[in-house]
Amino acid sequence: MSAIELGPDFAGVEVRRVGAEDAATVLDIVREAFGARPPLDPPADALLETEETMAARLAPYGGLVARVDGRPVGALVMDPVGRTVFLRRFAVRPDFQQHGVAHAMVAAAVEQADGFEDLTVIAREELPSNIRFWEKQGFHEITRRSPNIELRRPLRTHVVDVPEPEDMRALGQRLAAQLQAGDLLVLTGELGAGKTTFTQGLGEGLGVRGAVTSPTFVIARVHPSEVGGPELVHVDAYRLGGGADPRAELDDLDLDADLDRAVTVVEWGEGLAEGLAESRLEVRILRALTVDELAGDLDPRRVEITPVGPRWHDVDWAAVDATLHHQGATH
């Protein structure tokens, strides 16, 4: 089969869809990768695979093989179950780990799972570095049955690596070009994650008046447009009561703005602001690395953007992250 188009971020890694006829290649990669892991109790089932069992796994829906300079170095099996696709036997040869091969395979899996709702993986709790890898790809734990952890990523979620604050601001600017009056963004992330920097980029992209700063002490600010576009309403929901009618709670703030004619950004709004509009963007900002993984002065972020509702079907996501490292696509 022809190579899967992944874009310039994955230059040097070629990923192709494979079938049962490639079972020997997939098995060789799986055995080398799983055999290099620390001993586990119970041992990984992958080490029990034979060429025959691997061919049987690949027969229904196939898998992926990644190559570098023509050498097969990574592989996975795609296993549809209902509306999700399990990524099984995910493996990268030890000499090619930390070289972008695993990232390329996840990106290819997203492209190949068109028509499904999620990707799902099973990780071992004894391997925290593997769990961190999946979390960096936008997967979140949904169940845990020791020693296995099931993690899932909605296929509509965009995952963007943001190395520096300037990139966070640029991401906000690019997203602003896709927004219109009535849009709602629900922002989550720990203190200092970059929520305000992201919103500053939105404000610059929307062309609004006034410095966009954290609304913590005033709960909300309204920034009128200077270019004839929608206002920006910037809300800190941390101290709102979380009642049954979030729109009424925001109305109680006496905002000098009509939310239907504004772009509304609600920080700390998860679980509170969703009822403000039929459609919304859920924007989650996370530190991309743990402390022991930080390199020098770098403190990168990962931004997960999940569109909810019909409003976002025609958004040009390629324009949003045209110059940033992108690891997902909306289907």
PDB file of C-alpha atoms in Angstrom, residues 19 40 47 54 66 107 143 159 168 191 207 214 216 232 237 273 285 294 296 309 318 331:
ATOM      1  CA  GLY A  19      -2.212  -6.787   6.320  1.00  0.00           C
ATOM      2  CA  LEU A  40       6.517  -7.820  34.060  1.00  0.00           C
ATOM      3  CA  LEU A  47       5.595 -12.162  23.802  1.00  0.00           C
ATOM      4  CA  MET A  54      -0.265 -12.207  14.340  1.00  0.00           C
ATOM      5  CA  ALA A  66       6.791   2.486  10.181  1.00  0.00           C
ATOM      6  CA  ALA A 107      -0.703  10.361  13.636  1.00  0.00           C
ATOM      7  CA  THR A 143     -10.671   2.443  33.325  1.00  0.00           C
ATOM      8  CA  VAL A 159      -3.265  17.794  19.965  1.00  0.00           C
ATOM      9  CA  MET A 168       0.857  29.679  22.643  1.00  0.00           C
ATOM     10  CA  LEU A 191      -2.180  27.654  37.380  1.00  0.00           C
ATOM     11  CA  GLY A 207      -8.591  42.852  17.264  1.00  0.00           C
ATOM     12  CA  SER A 214      -6.214  37.188  34.115  1.00  0.00           C
ATOM     13  CA  THR A 216      -9.246  36.408  38.634  1.00  0.00           C
ATOM     14  CA  LEU A 232     -14.217  39.126  23.659  1.00  0.00           C
ATOM     15  CA  ALA A 237     -15.441  30.687  36.535  1.00  0.00           C
ATOM     16  CA  ALA A 273     -19.942  26.599  31.221  1.00  0.00           C
ATOM     17  CA  ILE A 285      -3.620  23.106  28.379  1.00  0.00           C
ATOM     18  CA  LEU A 294      12.610  18.952  31.145  1.00  0.00           C
ATOM     19  CA  GLY A 296      17.329  23.099  29.944  1.00  0.00           C
ATOM     20  CA  GLY A 309     -21.359  20.407  18.432  1.00  0.00           C
ATOM     21  CA  ALA A 318      -5.025  23.153   9.075  1.00  0.00           C
ATOM     22  CA  HIS A 331     -12.632  13.422  11.406  1.00  0.00           C
TER      23      HIS A 331
END
